[in-house]
Each structure stands twice: as structure tokens, then as C-alpha cells.
mmCIF file of C-alpha atoms in Angstrom:
data_model
loop_
_atom_site.group_PDB
_atom_site.id
_atom_site.type_symbol
_atom_site.label_atom_id
_atom_site.label_comp_id
_atom_site.label_asym_id
_atom_site.label_seq_id
_atom_site.Cartn_x
_atom_site.Cartn_y
_atom_site.Cartn_z
ATOM 1 C CA MET A 45 0.378 -0.177 0.038
ATOM 2 C CA ARG A 46 1.843 3.418 -1.327
ATOM 3 C CA ASN A 47 2.691 5.621 1.782
ATOM 4 C CA PRO A 48 -0.258 9.028 0.945
ATOM 5 C CA TYR A 49 1.726 11.032 3.252
ATOM 6 C CA PRO A 50 4.487 9.800 2.792
ATOM 7 C CA GLN A 51 6.248 12.769 4.875
ATOM 8 C CA VAL A 52 4.369 13.607 8.200
ATOM 9 C CA VAL A 53 5.302 17.191 9.232
ATOM 10 C CA PRO A 54 3.458 17.825 12.982
ATOM 11 C CA ASP A 55 1.083 21.130 12.636
ATOM 12 C CA GLU A 56 2.672 23.028 15.285
ATOM 13 C CA GLY A 57 6.709 24.219 14.996
ATOM 14 C CA ALA A 58 9.684 22.832 15.780
ATOM 15 C CA GLY A 59 10.255 25.228 18.371
ATOM 16 C CA SER A 60 6.379 23.920 20.166
ATOM 17 C CA GLN A 61 7.087 20.450 19.104
ATOM 18 C CA SER A 62 10.136 20.818 21.606
ATOM 19 C CA LYS A 63 7.569 22.074 24.252
ATOM 20 C CA SER A 64 5.552 19.492 23.319
ATOM 21 C CA ARG A 65 7.827 16.377 24.173
ATOM 22 C CA LEU A 66 9.020 18.722 27.197
ATOM 23 C CA LEU A 67 6.016 18.837 28.630
ATOM 24 C CA VAL A 68 4.834 15.027 28.084
ATOM 25 C CA ARG A 69 7.451 13.914 30.344
ATOM 26 C CA SER A 70 8.141 16.157 33.020
ATOM 27 C CA LEU A 71 4.470 15.111 33.864
ATOM 28 C CA THR A 72 2.129 12.141 34.990
ATOM 29 C CA LEU A 73 -0.820 12.505 33.559
ATOM 30 C CA VAL A 74 0.217 14.001 30.118
ATOM 31 C CA ALA A 75 -1.611 17.230 28.887
ATOM 32 C CA LEU A 76 -2.781 16.277 25.365
ATOM 33 C CA LEU A 77 -4.611 18.777 23.136
ATOM 34 C CA SER A 78 -6.589 18.968 20.116
ATOM 35 C CA CYS A 79 -7.984 21.982 17.614
ATOM 36 C CA ALA A 80 -11.590 21.840 17.390
ATOM 37 C CA ALA A 81 -11.775 24.798 14.426
ATOM 38 C CA LEU A 82 -14.968 26.257 15.250
ATOM 39 C CA THR A 83 -15.709 30.018 14.636
ATOM 40 C CA SER A 84 -17.133 32.793 16.670
ATOM 41 C CA ASN A 85 -19.318 33.314 14.266
ATOM 42 C CA GLY A 86 -21.126 30.304 15.397
ATOM 43 C CA GLN A 87 -20.220 28.800 12.109
ATOM 44 C CA THR A 88 -17.942 24.924 12.337
ATOM 45 C CA SER A 89 -15.849 25.716 9.449
ATOM 46 C CA ASN A 90 -15.916 21.925 8.320
ATOM 47 C CA SER A 91 -17.697 19.194 10.277
ATOM 48 C CA LEU A 92 -14.594 17.806 12.117
ATOM 49 C CA THR A 93 -15.475 15.771 15.457
ATOM 50 C CA ILE A 94 -13.047 15.500 18.507
ATOM 51 C CA TYR A 95 -12.255 12.009 19.506
ATOM 52 C CA ARG A 96 -10.814 10.895 22.675
ATOM 53 C CA LEU A 97 -9.170 7.868 23.563
ATOM 54 C CA ASN A 98 -11.100 6.029 26.591
ATOM 55 C CA GLN A 99 -9.144 4.067 29.501
ATOM 56 C CA ASP A 100 -9.163 0.687 27.952
ATOM 57 C CA SER A 101 -6.751 2.048 25.040
ATOM 58 C CA THR A 102 -3.281 -0.014 26.001
ATOM 59 C CA PHE A 103 -0.135 -0.285 23.835
ATOM 60 C CA GLN A 104 1.995 -2.476 23.095
ATOM 61 C CA GLN A 105 5.554 -3.157 22.171
ATOM 62 C CA GLY A 106 7.551 -6.799 22.330
ATOM 63 C CA CYS A 107 7.614 -10.510 20.563
ATOM 64 C CA PHE A 108 4.451 -12.232 18.548
ATOM 65 C CA ALA A 109 3.306 -14.824 17.844
ATOM 66 C CA PRO A 110 5.451 -16.698 15.998
ATOM 67 C CA CYS A 111 8.254 -15.789 17.100
ATOM 68 C CA GLU A 112 9.828 -16.420 20.869
ATOM 69 C CA CYS A 113 11.597 -13.671 23.000
ATOM 70 C CA PRO A 114 11.301 -11.724 26.422
ATOM 71 C CA VAL A 115 10.621 -8.577 25.628
ATOM 72 C CA MET A 116 7.275 -7.278 26.109
ATOM 73 C CA LEU A 117 6.154 -3.903 26.991
ATOM 74 C CA GLY A 118 2.176 -3.060 27.462
ATOM 75 C CA SER A 119 1.268 0.821 28.822
ATOM 76 C CA THR A 120 -1.769 2.372 28.854
ATOM 77 C CA VAL A 121 -1.868 5.018 26.171
ATOM 78 C CA LYS A 122 -4.325 8.398 26.697
ATOM 79 C CA GLY A 123 -4.808 11.129 23.723
ATOM 80 C CA THR A 124 -6.677 12.604 21.439
ATOM 81 C CA PHE A 125 -7.715 13.138 17.489
ATOM 82 C CA VAL A 126 -9.580 14.593 15.238
ATOM 83 C CA LEU A 127 -12.219 12.531 12.584
ATOM 84 C CA THR A 128 -13.399 14.932 9.394
ATOM 85 C CA PRO A 129 -15.172 13.071 6.996
ATOM 86 C CA THR A 130 -14.426 12.841 2.964
ATOM 87 C CA GLY A 131 -17.348 11.526 1.806
ATOM 88 C CA PHE A 132 -18.618 7.547 0.795
ATOM 89 C CA ASP A 133 -16.935 4.804 -1.354
ATOM 90 C CA GLY A 134 -19.481 2.867 -3.008
ATOM 91 C CA GLN A 135 -19.164 0.461 0.308
ATOM 92 C CA PHE A 136 -17.685 2.880 2.841
ATOM 93 C CA ASN A 137 -17.961 5.901 4.615
ATOM 94 C CA THR A 138 -14.263 7.720 4.567
ATOM 95 C CA TYR A 139 -12.296 9.974 6.646
ATOM 96 C CA ALA A 140 -9.790 12.135 7.240
ATOM 97 C CA VAL A 141 -7.942 11.716 11.108
ATOM 98 C CA ARG A 142 -5.379 14.572 12.320
ATOM 99 C CA ASP A 143 -3.495 15.447 14.731
ATOM 100 C CA VAL A 144 -2.640 12.673 16.749
ATOM 101 C CA GLN A 145 -1.698 13.485 20.058
ATOM 102 C CA TRP A 146 -1.198 10.379 21.542
ATOM 103 C CA ALA A 147 0.981 9.564 24.432
ATOM 104 C CA VAL A 148 3.168 5.833 25.931
ATOM 105 C CA ALA A 149 3.747 6.383 29.901
ATOM 106 C CA MET A 150 6.656 4.358 30.375
ATOM 107 C CA GLU A 151 8.665 2.932 32.961
ATOM 108 C CA SER A 152 11.368 5.830 32.493
ATOM 109 C CA THR A 153 10.496 8.015 30.154
ATOM 110 C CA ASN A 154 7.354 8.734 28.181
ATOM 111 C CA LYS A 155 6.779 8.676 24.582
ATOM 112 C CA LEU A 156 4.647 11.077 22.253
ATOM 113 C CA TYR A 157 2.524 9.441 19.165
ATOM 114 C CA THR A 158 1.723 12.009 16.621
ATOM 115 C CA GLY A 159 0.542 11.919 13.063
ATOM 116 C CA GLN A 160 -2.318 10.903 10.932
ATOM 117 C CA GLY A 161 -4.329 8.929 8.399
ATOM 118 C CA THR A 162 -7.614 7.377 7.230
ATOM 119 C CA TYR A 163 -10.367 5.887 8.124
ATOM 120 C CA LYS A 164 -13.416 4.453 6.886
ATOM 121 C CA VAL A 165 -16.834 2.009 8.013
ATOM 122 C CA SER A 166 -19.465 0.609 6.736
ATOM 123 C CA ALA A 167 -21.873 -1.803 8.148
ATOM 124 C CA GLY A 168 -19.229 -4.185 10.368
ATOM 125 C CA GLN A 169 -16.652 -3.678 9.101
ATOM 126 C CA GLN A 170 -13.982 -0.526 9.624
ATOM 127 C CA GLU A 171 -10.207 0.123 9.333
ATOM 128 C CA LEU A 172 -7.670 2.611 10.787
ATOM 129 C CA SER A 173 -4.547 3.350 8.548
ATOM 130 C CA LEU A 174 -1.721 5.590 10.666
ATOM 131 C CA TYR A 175 1.345 7.027 10.124
ATOM 132 C CA LEU A 176 2.958 8.269 13.164
ATOM 133 C CA GLN A 177 6.086 9.800 14.277
ATOM 134 C CA GLU A 178 7.519 8.748 17.992
ATOM 135 C CA ASP A 179 8.796 11.682 19.360
ATOM 136 C CA GLY A 180 8.982 13.044 15.646
ATOM 137 C CA GLY A 181 10.837 10.838 14.080
ATOM 138 C CA THR A 182 10.753 8.527 11.466
ATOM 139 C CA ALA A 183 6.682 7.685 10.262
ATOM 140 C CA GLN A 184 5.474 4.397 10.442
ATOM 141 C CA HIS A 185 2.420 2.644 9.394
ATOM 142 C CA PHE A 186 0.030 1.537 11.072
ATOM 143 C CA ASP A 187 -2.654 -0.471 10.132
ATOM 144 C CA SER A 188 -5.785 -2.399 10.625
ATOM 145 C CA GLY A 189 -6.585 -4.118 8.019
ATOM 146 C CA LEU A 190 -9.511 -4.240 6.918
ATOM 147 C CA VAL A 191 -11.804 -6.309 10.096
ATOM 148 C CA GLN A 192 -14.993 -6.727 11.879
ATOM 149 C CA GLU A 193 -17.019 -3.591 13.294
ATOM 150 C CA SER A 194 -16.096 -4.008 17.319
ATOM 151 C CA ALA A 195 -17.898 -0.797 18.326
ATOM 152 C CA PRO A 196 -21.207 0.937 16.736
ATOM 153 C CA PHE A 197 -20.445 3.974 14.943
ATOM 154 C CA PRO A 198 -19.263 6.722 15.773
ATOM 155 C CA ASP A 199 -17.235 5.051 19.154
ATOM 156 C CA ILE A 200 -14.089 2.954 17.113
ATOM 157 C CA LYS A 201 -12.223 0.433 19.282
ATOM 158 C CA VAL A 202 -9.835 -1.161 16.823
ATOM 159 C CA THR A 203 -6.279 -3.025 16.934
ATOM 160 C CA ILE A 204 -3.211 -1.528 14.752
ATOM 161 C CA SER A 205 0.458 -2.400 14.801
ATOM 162 C CA ILE A 206 3.371 -2.004 11.740
ATOM 163 C CA HIS A 207 3.886 -5.752 11.198
ATOM 164 C CA GLY A 208 -0.221 -7.425 11.804
ATOM 165 C CA GLN A 209 0.476 -8.374 15.302
ATOM 166 C CA VAL A 210 3.275 -10.888 13.674
ATOM 167 C CA CYS A 211 7.574 -10.918 15.339
ATOM 168 C CA PHE A 212 8.737 -7.742 16.553
ATOM 169 C CA ASP A 213 5.888 -4.919 16.242
ATOM 170 C CA THR A 214 4.589 -1.930 17.768
ATOM 171 C CA VAL A 215 0.479 -2.400 18.671
ATOM 172 C CA PHE A 216 -2.515 0.499 19.807
ATOM 173 C CA GLY A 217 -5.417 -1.002 20.837
ATOM 174 C CA ALA A 218 -7.468 2.230 20.158
ATOM 175 C CA SER A 219 -10.233 2.207 22.159
ATOM 176 C CA ALA A 220 -11.862 5.928 21.524
ATOM 177 C CA SER A 221 -15.143 7.793 22.273
ATOM 178 C CA PRO A 222 -16.113 11.069 20.225
ATOM 179 C CA VAL A 223 -15.831 15.104 22.172
ATOM 180 C CA HIS A 224 -18.469 17.625 20.548
ATOM 181 C CA LEU A 225 -18.476 20.863 20.651
ATOM 182 C CA LYS A 226 -21.354 22.691 20.265
ATOM 183 C CA LEU A 227 -21.209 26.001 18.715
ATOM 184 C CA ILE A 228 -25.361 27.892 19.795
ATOM 185 C CA SER A 229 -25.923 31.783 18.640
ATOM 186 C CA SER A 230 -27.935 33.602 21.575
ATOM 187 C CA GLY A 231 -28.181 37.139 20.745
ATOM 188 C CA ALA A 232 -24.917 38.932 20.508
ATOM 189 C CA ASN A 233 -23.599 36.043 21.996
ATOM 190 C CA VAL A 234 -22.401 32.494 20.971
ATOM 191 C CA ILE A 235 -22.513 29.236 23.530
ATOM 192 C CA VAL A 236 -19.682 27.256 22.626
ATOM 193 C CA MET A 237 -20.532 24.212 24.878
ATOM 194 C CA TRP A 238 -19.569 20.328 25.594
ATOM 195 C CA PRO A 239 -20.445 16.957 27.000
ATOM 196 C CA THR A 240 -19.636 16.116 31.259
ATOM 197 C CA ASN A 241 -17.688 12.959 30.096
ATOM 198 C CA ALA A 242 -14.973 14.612 29.090
ATOM 199 C CA SER A 243 -14.311 15.578 32.311
ATOM 200 C CA GLY A 244 -10.474 17.675 32.951
ATOM 201 C CA LEU A 245 -10.948 19.733 30.114
ATOM 202 C CA ALA A 246 -9.737 23.172 29.549
ATOM 203 C CA LEU A 247 -11.924 25.360 27.267
ATOM 204 C CA GLN A 248 -8.495 27.364 24.779
ATOM 205 C CA SER A 249 -9.542 30.460 22.285
ATOM 206 C CA THR A 250 -7.378 32.025 19.167
ATOM 207 C CA THR A 251 -7.508 34.251 16.996
ATOM 208 C CA ASN A 252 -5.578 32.642 14.072
ATOM 209 C CA LEU A 253 -4.649 28.473 13.728
ATOM 210 C CA GLY A 254 -0.432 27.822 12.529
ATOM 211 C CA SER A 255 2.660 27.283 13.350
ATOM 212 C CA ALA A 256 2.462 30.739 14.558
ATOM 213 C CA ALA A 257 -0.946 30.891 17.510
ATOM 214 C CA VAL A 258 -1.559 31.648 20.975
ATOM 215 C CA TRP A 259 -4.052 29.937 22.861
ATOM 216 C CA SER A 260 -5.037 31.647 25.855
ATOM 217 C CA THR A 261 -7.722 29.607 29.114
ATOM 218 C CA ASN A 262 -11.194 31.082 27.224
ATOM 219 C CA SER A 263 -12.784 33.116 29.897
ATOM 220 C CA PRO A 264 -15.551 32.519 31.937
ATOM 221 C CA ALA A 265 -14.748 29.825 33.078
ATOM 222 C CA PRO A 266 -17.516 26.622 32.382
ATOM 223 C CA VAL A 267 -21.040 26.628 33.978
ATOM 224 C CA LEU A 268 -23.397 23.656 34.397
ATOM 225 C CA VAL A 269 -26.146 23.549 32.252
ATOM 226 C CA ASN A 270 -28.899 21.110 30.908
ATOM 227 C CA GLY A 271 -26.537 18.309 31.349
ATOM 228 C CA GLN A 272 -22.898 20.057 29.184
ATOM 229 C CA TYR A 273 -20.571 22.262 30.020
ATOM 230 C CA ALA A 274 -21.138 25.599 29.039
ATOM 231 C CA VAL A 275 -18.818 28.777 27.498
ATOM 232 C CA THR A 276 -20.679 31.865 26.626
ATOM 233 C CA ASN A 277 -18.724 34.877 24.541
ATOM 234 C CA PRO A 278 -19.486 37.762 23.239
ATOM 235 C CA VAL A 279 -19.849 38.030 19.274
ATOM 236 C CA SER A 280 -16.250 39.047 17.656
ATOM 237 C CA ALA A 281 -15.879 40.346 14.200
ATOM 238 C CA SER A 282 -12.963 38.776 13.980
ATOM 239 C CA GLN A 283 -12.506 34.595 13.687
ATOM 240 C CA ARG A 284 -11.536 32.645 16.654
ATOM 241 C CA PHE A 285 -11.130 29.428 16.883
ATOM 242 C CA PHE A 286 -11.223 26.459 20.155
ATOM 243 C CA ARG A 287 -10.389 23.984 21.453
ATOM 244 C CA LEU A 288 -10.501 21.472 24.294
ATOM 245 C CA SER A 289 -7.616 21.213 26.240
ATOM 246 C CA GLN A 290 -6.777 18.909 28.983
#
């Protein structure tokens, strides 16, 4: 299969990436960011959906059958990614996977996997294909192959690996659920809302995207409205983008 992303480049600049790795290695609970490109005029820049890995997501690296060796590392993995619909190919609903930010907690250090790829799903089948960099290194292709759907979409539960779990391999058991940010126009204000099951996330905003973007924690603090977190912002002439940050 030809690599559609021959050079996977992180969305943030090299300086930001170095800071991210420093942050990962200095915290027990890793801070992971996912951009939800939502503008303050009440429109979404596209129909992207933020996904957050669930607690049963796993990481394994070592020897799988039929090889025999004493090497096998296992850990939990935390993180986010963004899923954007790209169409229907006649059999599968297809999606672009972007802004993958997955952190694996190891005994002596932490690894940050970043990248992008594709996902497709139909009634009963799915395939996740990602090109991931470990701490900004060379991108490697992780793929599930076409397998049975393990959880009803929009939830995603699938195992991806480099070598199909044969001999020495790196394997992610990805279990993820969407975190929906919703914008509601209310007079001269815009209300940003997200579900309470996405606890521990803070709303941040910026006026532009890219390596020069400066993200600030949004004020005022969220309040509970009808079982969801809600933040009210005045409509402004300039566009603003929002994201959830852990």
C-alpha cells in the first residue's frame, strides 16, 4: 500500500513540538491538545469531530507469535485525534484522521506519537490506517487491515500495528469516543458547549491557526447547563477558534 503521507509533518512548529515533548516527560498525566476549529460567528469551519481515547486503550511493544523472545512492554495510552468526513466510496463512509496526539507512559520516560491517516467504516467493517511519528522521528505505518467493527460507530475500537502483530511489533489498541463541541448563537453571544463525560478539559481560544497561534484559556469559566458544560462569549468581528485542552 503506497504511503499517502510520505512526509508526515507535525502541525505545530519545531519549537512547539519540543515544548510538547518536554511537557510530556515532566507530567504524570500528560497534557494533550486537540484543535476544534470552531469560529466565534457560530459556524464550524468544517464538520470535524474531536475524539478522545478511552481508558481501555492500550500500547504493546515486543515479540508476538510465532517468534519467541522475552521482550514485551505494555502500557496505557492517552490522547486525542480529529475525525473529518471525506465522503462515501460506494461501500464505506470515509474519514481523514488528523492531529493524532497519543502519549504512552513508560517506566523511565514517556513517548509522544503524532500523525495522521484515514479511517473507513461500513455496516460491520472498519479500517484505521495511521502514519505515526514517535517523538518526532520517522513516520511508521500502523494499520488495522479491514476488520470487523468492534463498537457501534461513532465509537471506534480497533487494533493497529506495524507488522500485523507478527514477531517484533508495536501495537495500539485504540478505543475512542467523540467529544462534541457545539456552538449556539444567542443574541449578541455565542455559547460553546460540550458533554460532562469529557471531564478535565479546559476551553481555549485563539484568533488564528498555525505555528504562530497563541492559545489562551477562555474566560469566563464553564458552567453546567442542562447536563453540559457551557461557556458564553460575545460575538466579535474577528474570527476565533476554540479547542479543548487537557
